[in-house]
Each structure stands twice: as structure tokens, then as C-alpha cells.
PDB file of C-alpha atoms in Angstrom:
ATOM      1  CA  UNK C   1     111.874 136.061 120.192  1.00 70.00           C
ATOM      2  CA  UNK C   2     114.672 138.812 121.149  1.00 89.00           C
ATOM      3  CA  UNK C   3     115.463 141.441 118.955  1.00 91.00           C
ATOM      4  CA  UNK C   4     119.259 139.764 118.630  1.00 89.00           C
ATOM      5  CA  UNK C   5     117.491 136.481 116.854  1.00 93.00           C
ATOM      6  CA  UNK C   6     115.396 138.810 114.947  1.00 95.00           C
ATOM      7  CA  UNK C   7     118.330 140.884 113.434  1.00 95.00           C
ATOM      8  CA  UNK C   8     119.926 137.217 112.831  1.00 94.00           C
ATOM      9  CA  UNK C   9     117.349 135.718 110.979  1.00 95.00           C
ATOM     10  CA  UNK C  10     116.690 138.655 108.719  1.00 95.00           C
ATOM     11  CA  UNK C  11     120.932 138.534 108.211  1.00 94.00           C
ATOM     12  CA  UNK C  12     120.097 134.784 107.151  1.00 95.00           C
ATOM     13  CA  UNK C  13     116.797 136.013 104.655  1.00 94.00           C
ATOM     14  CA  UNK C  14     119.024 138.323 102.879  1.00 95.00           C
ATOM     15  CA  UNK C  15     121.652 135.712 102.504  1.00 95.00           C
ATOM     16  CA  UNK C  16     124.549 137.195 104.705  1.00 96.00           C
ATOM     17  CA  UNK C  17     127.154 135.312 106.223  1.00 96.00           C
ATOM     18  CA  UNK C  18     125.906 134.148 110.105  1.00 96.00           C
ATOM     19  CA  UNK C  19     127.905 131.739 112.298  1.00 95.00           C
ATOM     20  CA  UNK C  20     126.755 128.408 114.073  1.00 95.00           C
ATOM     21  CA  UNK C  21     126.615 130.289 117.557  1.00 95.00           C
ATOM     22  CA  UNK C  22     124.466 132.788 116.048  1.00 94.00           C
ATOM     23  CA  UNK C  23     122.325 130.267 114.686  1.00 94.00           C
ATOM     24  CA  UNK C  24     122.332 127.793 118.225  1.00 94.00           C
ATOM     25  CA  UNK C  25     118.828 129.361 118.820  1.00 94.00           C
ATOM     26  CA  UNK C  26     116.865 127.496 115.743  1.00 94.00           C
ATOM     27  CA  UNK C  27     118.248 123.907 117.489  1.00 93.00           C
ATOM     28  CA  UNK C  28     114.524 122.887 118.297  1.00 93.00           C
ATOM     29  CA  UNK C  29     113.594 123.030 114.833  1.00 94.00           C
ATOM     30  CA  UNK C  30     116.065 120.209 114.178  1.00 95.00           C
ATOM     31  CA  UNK C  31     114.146 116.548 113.359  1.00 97.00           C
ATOM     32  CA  UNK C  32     117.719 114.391 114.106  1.00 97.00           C
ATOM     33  CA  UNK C  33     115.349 112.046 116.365  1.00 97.00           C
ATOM     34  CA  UNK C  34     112.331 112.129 114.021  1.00 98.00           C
ATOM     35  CA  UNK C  35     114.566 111.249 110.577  1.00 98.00           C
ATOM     36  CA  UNK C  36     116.489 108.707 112.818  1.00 98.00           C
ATOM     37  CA  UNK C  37     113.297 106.900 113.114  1.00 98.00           C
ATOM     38  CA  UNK C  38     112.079 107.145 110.194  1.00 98.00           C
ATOM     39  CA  UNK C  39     114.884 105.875 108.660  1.00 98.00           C
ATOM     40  CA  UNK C  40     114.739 102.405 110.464  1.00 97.00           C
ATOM     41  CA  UNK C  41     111.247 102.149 110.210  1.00 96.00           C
ATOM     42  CA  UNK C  42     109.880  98.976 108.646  1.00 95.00           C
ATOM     43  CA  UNK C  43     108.823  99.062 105.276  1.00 91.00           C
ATOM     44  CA  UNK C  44     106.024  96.719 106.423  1.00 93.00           C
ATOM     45  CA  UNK C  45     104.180  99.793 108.006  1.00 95.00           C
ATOM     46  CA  UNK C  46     103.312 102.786 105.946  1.00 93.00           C
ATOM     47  CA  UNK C  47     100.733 104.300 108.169  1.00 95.00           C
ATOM     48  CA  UNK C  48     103.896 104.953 110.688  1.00 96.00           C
ATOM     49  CA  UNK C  49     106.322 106.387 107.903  1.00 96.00           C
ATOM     50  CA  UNK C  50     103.531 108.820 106.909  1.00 96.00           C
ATOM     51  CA  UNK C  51     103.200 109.964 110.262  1.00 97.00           C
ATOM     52  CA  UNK C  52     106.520 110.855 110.866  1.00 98.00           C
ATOM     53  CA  UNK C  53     107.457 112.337 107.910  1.00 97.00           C
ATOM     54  CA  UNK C  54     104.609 114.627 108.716  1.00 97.00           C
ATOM     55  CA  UNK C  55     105.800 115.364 111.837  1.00 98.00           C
ATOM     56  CA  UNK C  56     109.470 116.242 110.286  1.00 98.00           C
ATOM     57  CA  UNK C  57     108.617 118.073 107.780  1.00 98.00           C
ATOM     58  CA  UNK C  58     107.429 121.637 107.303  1.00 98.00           C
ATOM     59  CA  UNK C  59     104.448 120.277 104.772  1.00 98.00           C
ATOM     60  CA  UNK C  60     103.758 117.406 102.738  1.00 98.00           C
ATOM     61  CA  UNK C  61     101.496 116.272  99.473  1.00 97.00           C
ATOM     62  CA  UNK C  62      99.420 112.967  99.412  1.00 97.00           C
ATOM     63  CA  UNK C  63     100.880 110.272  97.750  1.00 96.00           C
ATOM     64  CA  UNK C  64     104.159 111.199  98.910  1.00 95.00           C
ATOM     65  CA  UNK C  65     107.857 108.077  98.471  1.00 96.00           C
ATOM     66  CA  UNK C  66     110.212 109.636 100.064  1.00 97.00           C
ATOM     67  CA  UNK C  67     112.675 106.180 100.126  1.00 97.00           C
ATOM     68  CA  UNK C  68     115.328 105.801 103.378  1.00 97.00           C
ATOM     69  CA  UNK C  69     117.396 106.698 104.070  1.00 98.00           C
ATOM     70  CA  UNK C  70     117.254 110.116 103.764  1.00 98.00           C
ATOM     71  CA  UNK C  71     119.228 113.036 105.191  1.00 98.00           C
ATOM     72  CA  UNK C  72     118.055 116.525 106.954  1.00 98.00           C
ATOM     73  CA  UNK C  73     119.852 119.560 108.851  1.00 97.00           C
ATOM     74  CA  UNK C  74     116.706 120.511 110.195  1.00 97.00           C
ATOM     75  CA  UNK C  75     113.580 118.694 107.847  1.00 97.00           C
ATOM     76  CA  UNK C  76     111.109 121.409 109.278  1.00 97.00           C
ATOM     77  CA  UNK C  77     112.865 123.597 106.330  1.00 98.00           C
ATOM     78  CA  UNK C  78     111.251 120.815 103.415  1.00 98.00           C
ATOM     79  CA  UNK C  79     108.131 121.236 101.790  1.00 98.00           C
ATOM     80  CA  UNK C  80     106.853 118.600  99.290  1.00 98.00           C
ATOM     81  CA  UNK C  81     104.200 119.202  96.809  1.00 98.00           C
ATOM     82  CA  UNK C  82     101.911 116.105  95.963  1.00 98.00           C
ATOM     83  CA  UNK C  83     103.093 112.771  93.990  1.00 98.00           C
ATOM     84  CA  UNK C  84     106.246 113.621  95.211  1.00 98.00           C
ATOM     85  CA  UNK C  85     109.285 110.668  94.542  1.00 98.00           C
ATOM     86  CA  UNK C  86     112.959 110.809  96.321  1.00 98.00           C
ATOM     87  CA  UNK C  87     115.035 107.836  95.728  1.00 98.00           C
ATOM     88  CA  UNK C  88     117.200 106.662  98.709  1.00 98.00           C
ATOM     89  CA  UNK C  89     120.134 108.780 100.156  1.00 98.00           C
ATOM     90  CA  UNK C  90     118.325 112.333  99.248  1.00 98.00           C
ATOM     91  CA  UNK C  91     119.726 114.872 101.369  1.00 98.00           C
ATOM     92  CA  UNK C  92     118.222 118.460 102.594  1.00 98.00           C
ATOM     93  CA  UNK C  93     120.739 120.429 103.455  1.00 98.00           C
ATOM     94  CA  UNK C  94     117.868 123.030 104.588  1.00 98.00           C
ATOM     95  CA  UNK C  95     119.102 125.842 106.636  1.00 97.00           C
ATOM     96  CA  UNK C  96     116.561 127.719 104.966  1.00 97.00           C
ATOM     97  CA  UNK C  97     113.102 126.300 103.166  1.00 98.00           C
ATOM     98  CA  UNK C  98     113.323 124.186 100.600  1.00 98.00           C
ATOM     99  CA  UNK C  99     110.009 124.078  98.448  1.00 98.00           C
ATOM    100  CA  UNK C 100     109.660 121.155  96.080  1.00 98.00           C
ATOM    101  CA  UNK C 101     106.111 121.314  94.016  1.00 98.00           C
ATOM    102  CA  UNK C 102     103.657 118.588  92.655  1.00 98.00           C
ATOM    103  CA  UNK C 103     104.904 115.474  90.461  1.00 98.00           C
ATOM    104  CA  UNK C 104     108.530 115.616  91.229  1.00 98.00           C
ATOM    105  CA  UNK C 105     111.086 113.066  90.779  1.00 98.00           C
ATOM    106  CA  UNK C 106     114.519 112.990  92.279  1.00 98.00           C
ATOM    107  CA  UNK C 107     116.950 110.128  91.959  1.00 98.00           C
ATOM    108  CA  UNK C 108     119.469 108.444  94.331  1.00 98.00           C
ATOM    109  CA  UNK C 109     121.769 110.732  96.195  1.00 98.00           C
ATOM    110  CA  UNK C 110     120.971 113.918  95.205  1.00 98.00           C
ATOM    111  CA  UNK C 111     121.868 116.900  97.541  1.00 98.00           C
ATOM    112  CA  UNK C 112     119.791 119.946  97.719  1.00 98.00           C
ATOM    113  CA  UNK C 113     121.958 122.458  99.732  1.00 98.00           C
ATOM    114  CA  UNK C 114     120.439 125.824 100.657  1.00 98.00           C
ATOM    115  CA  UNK C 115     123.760 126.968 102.369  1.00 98.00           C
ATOM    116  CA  UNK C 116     127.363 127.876 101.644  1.00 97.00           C
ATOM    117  CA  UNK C 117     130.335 129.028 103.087  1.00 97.00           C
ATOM    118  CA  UNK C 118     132.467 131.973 102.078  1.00 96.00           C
ATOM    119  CA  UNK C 119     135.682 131.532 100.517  1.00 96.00           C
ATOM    120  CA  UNK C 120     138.679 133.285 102.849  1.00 97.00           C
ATOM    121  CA  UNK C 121     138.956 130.400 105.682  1.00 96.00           C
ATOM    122  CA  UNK C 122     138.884 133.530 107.954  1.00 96.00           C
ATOM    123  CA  UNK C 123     135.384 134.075 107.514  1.00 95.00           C
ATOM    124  CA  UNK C 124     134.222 130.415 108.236  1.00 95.00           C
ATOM    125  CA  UNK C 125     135.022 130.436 111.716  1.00 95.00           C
ATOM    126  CA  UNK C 126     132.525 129.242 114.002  1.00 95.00           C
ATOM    127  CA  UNK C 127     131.259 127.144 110.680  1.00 95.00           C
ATOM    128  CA  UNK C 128     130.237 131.006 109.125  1.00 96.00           C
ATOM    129  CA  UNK C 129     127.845 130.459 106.332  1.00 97.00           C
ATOM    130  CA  UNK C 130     125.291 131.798 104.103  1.00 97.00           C
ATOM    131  CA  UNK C 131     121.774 130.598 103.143  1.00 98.00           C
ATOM    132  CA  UNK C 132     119.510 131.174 100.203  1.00 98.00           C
ATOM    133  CA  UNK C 133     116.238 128.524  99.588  1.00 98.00           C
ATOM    134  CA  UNK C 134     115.894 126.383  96.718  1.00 98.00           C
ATOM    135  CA  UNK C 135     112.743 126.107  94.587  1.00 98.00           C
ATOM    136  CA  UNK C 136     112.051 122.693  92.853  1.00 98.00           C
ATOM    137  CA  UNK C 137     108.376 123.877  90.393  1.00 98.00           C
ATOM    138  CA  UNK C 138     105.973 121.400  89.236  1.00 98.00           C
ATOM    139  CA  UNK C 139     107.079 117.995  87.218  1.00 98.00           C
ATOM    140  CA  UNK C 140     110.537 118.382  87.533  1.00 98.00           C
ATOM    141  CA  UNK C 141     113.283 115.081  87.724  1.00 98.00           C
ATOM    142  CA  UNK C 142     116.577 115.438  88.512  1.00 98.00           C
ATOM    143  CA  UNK C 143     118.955 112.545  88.018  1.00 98.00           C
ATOM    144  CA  UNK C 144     121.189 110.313  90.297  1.00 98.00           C
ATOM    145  CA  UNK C 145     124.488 112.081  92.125  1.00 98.00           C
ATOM    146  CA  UNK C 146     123.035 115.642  90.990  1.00 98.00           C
ATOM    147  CA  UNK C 147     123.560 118.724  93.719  1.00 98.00           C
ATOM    148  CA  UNK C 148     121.073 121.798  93.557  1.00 98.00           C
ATOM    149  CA  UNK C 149     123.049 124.539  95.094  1.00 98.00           C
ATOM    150  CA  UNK C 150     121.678 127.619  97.509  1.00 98.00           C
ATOM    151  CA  UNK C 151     119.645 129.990  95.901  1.00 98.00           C
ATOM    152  CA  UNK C 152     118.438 127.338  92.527  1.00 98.00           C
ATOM    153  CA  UNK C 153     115.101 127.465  90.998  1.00 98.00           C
ATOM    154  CA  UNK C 154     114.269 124.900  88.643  1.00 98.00           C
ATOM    155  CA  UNK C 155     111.404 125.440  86.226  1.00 98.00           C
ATOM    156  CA  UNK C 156     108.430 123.690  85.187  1.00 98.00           C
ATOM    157  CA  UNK C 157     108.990 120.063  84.017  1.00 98.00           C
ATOM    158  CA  UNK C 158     112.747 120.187  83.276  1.00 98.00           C
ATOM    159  CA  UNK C 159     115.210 117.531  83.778  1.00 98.00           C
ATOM    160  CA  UNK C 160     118.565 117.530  85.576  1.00 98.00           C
ATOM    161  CA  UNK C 161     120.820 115.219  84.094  1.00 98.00           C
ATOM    162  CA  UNK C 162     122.425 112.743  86.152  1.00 98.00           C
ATOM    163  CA  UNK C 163     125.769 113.585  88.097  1.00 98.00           C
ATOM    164  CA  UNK C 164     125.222 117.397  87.234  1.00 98.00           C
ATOM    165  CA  UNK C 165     125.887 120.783  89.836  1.00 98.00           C
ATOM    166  CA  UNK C 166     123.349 123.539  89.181  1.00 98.00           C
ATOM    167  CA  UNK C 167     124.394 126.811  90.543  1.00 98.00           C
ATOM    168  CA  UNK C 168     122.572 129.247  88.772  1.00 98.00           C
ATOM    169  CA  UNK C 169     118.345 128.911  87.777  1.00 98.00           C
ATOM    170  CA  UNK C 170     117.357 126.226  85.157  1.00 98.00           C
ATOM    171  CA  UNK C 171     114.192 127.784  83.159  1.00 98.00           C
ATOM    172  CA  UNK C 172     110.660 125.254  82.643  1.00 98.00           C
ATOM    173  CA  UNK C 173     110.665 122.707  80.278  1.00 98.00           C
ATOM    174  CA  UNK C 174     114.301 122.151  79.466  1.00 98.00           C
ATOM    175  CA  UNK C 175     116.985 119.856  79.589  1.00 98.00           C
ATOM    176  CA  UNK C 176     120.184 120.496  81.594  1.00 98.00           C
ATOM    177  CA  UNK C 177     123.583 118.819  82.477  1.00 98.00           C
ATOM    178  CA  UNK C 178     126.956 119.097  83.259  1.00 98.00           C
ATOM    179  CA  UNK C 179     129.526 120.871  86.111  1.00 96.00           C
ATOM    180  CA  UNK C 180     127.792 123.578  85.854  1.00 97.00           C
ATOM    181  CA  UNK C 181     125.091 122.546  84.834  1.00 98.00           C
ATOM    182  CA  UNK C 182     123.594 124.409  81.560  1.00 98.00           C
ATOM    183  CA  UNK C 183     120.650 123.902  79.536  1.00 98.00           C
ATOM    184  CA  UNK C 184     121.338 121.135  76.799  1.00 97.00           C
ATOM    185  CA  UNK C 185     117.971 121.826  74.467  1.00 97.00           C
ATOM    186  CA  UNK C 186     114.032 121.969  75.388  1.00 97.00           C
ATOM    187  CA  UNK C 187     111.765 119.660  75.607  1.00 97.00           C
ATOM    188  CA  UNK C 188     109.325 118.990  72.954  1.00 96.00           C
ATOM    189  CA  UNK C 189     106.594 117.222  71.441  1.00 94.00           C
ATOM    190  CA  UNK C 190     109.006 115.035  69.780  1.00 93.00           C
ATOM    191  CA  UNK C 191     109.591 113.818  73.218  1.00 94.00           C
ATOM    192  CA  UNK C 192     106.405 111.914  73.303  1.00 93.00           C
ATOM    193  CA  UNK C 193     107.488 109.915  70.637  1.00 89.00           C
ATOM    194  CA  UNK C 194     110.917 108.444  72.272  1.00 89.00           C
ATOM    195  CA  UNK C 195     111.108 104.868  74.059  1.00 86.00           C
ATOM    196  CA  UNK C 196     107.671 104.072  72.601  1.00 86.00           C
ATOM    197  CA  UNK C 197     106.460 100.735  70.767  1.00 81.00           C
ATOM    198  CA  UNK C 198     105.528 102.877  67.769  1.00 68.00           C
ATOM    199  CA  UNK C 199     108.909 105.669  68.221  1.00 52.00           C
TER     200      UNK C 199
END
């Protein structure tokens, strides 16, 4: 690798604004071919599914739904934990890794976006942008039409209620919703006793 992508990438780890051009270099990482297939692969055949989403994405669990369509930027950036559930139209906007951990649940159309652009149109020329990687911890579900945005880490079994934008960290067992998004209450033991046959 030359010493110019070197100084880029490490411009891109410490979340600085980089332009496509810059960026041209990482174009082999890119799964477009890969997620196309997958994508219009028969439901009938599992064993085919499995294999390509292991060849798109950076790592992935056992017992792994991840529902087409789906949508990636690169899908080498995606790492899914085990028991992992995406509902259909889940997009990775993953410029930058996206780390999702064991027992998650994410609903339809949710967008996880690792990158940004800056705000004075002079400085997204070229497509200029900025990156930061999105952590998704252990037992977490996050709700239909919800977007994660660059630089989120939500904590240990919390929920993200539908429709919500989280720009800022969401801390372990909690609930959260709303534009932003901001924690509603935590979750409890009382929770084990809701939409039961005894609750």
C-alpha cells in the first residue's frame, strides 16, 4: 500500500473529511456483485445464501437471517455476531466497520450509516465525507424505519423504538425513541411480566 493510501485511511480512522477520489483505491473491497446475488437468490436454497453472505461480509455468527433484500456500500465493512435477525430492506452504509454482536434484532428498513458529509456544500465536492463505525452490543432490537448514525454505540439489550434517529450513544438495557432519539426509561424486571398469559 503507498504511503498516500496510508495517510488517507488514517484521515478516515480519525474521522476527517476525505473525498471519493481519495477513497477510489478501497473499490475492490466493494461486494455490489456478491449482494446482487444474494439478493435474487431463491429462498428454496439456504446452503447458497450462507455462502455468499460469507463471502460479502467481513464475519458472520451461526444461525445468522439476514432477509433480502438488503443494501451494502462495501459489505466487507459488516460484522454480525451470532443469532443475528435483519428484516428486509436493512441497509449498511459501511464506509467504515460496522460491528453488530450476538442476539440482535433489527426490523424492516433500518439504515446503519457510518458516514456523513459536512455541512458548507463547498466541502462536499468530490462527494467529501467523514466516517466513524457503529457498534450494535449484545441483545439489542431496533425497530422498523430507525437510522443509527456514524459514530453510535448501542448498549447491551436496549431497544430502539420504531421510526427513531440516534445520533449520539444509547447506554445497555434501556429504552429509546424519538428524532433524536433519547432514552425513554430502563428496562426492568417488570418487563418479564408484559404480553404474558398471567401479566
Amino acid at each position: 500500500m503507498s504511503q498516500h493510501h496510508e495517510k488517507v485511511l488514517e484521515r478516515i480512522r480519525l474521522g476527517l473529511v476525505y473525498t471519493e477520489t481519495e477513497a477510489a483505491f478501497q473499490a475492490p473491497q466493494r461486494r455490489t456483485e456478491e449482494i446482487f446475488e444474494y439478493n435474487h437468490t431463491p429462498p428454496g436454497d439456504p446452503g447458497r445464501r450462507r455462502a455468499l453472505l460469507e463471502a460479502i461480509l467481513g464475519s458472520v455468527g451461526e444461525r445468522t437471517v439476514l432477509l433480502p433484500p438488503f443494501h451494502a456500500g462495501f459489505g466487507s465493512n459488516v460484522h454480525l455476531g451470532d443469532d443475528f435477525f435483519g428484516n428486509v430492506n436493512l441497509t449498511f452504509v459501511d464506509d467504515v466497520e460496522i460491528r453488530i454482536g450476538h442476539g440482535v434484532m433489527i426490523a424492516p428498513s433500518v439504515t446503519l450509516t457510518t458516514t456523513g458529509h459536512p455541512v458548507h456544500p463547498s466541502r462536499r465536492a468530490d462527494f467529501g465525507r467523514f466516517s466513524e463505525p457503529i457498534v450494535i452490543e449484545d441483545k439489542v432490537w431496533i425497530g422498523s424505519n430507525a437510522v443509527v448514525l456514524p459514530g453510535v454505540r448501542i448498549g447491551y439489550g436496549s431497544v430502539i423504538g420504531a421510526g427513531s434517529v440516534v445520533s449520539h450513544d444509547i447506554p445497555a438495557m434501556t429504552v429509546a425513541v424519538g428524532t433524536p432519539c433519547r432514552v425513554l426509561r430502563e428496562i426492568t424486571e417488570e418487563d418479564l411480566k408484559t404480553r404474558t398469559a398471567e401479566g
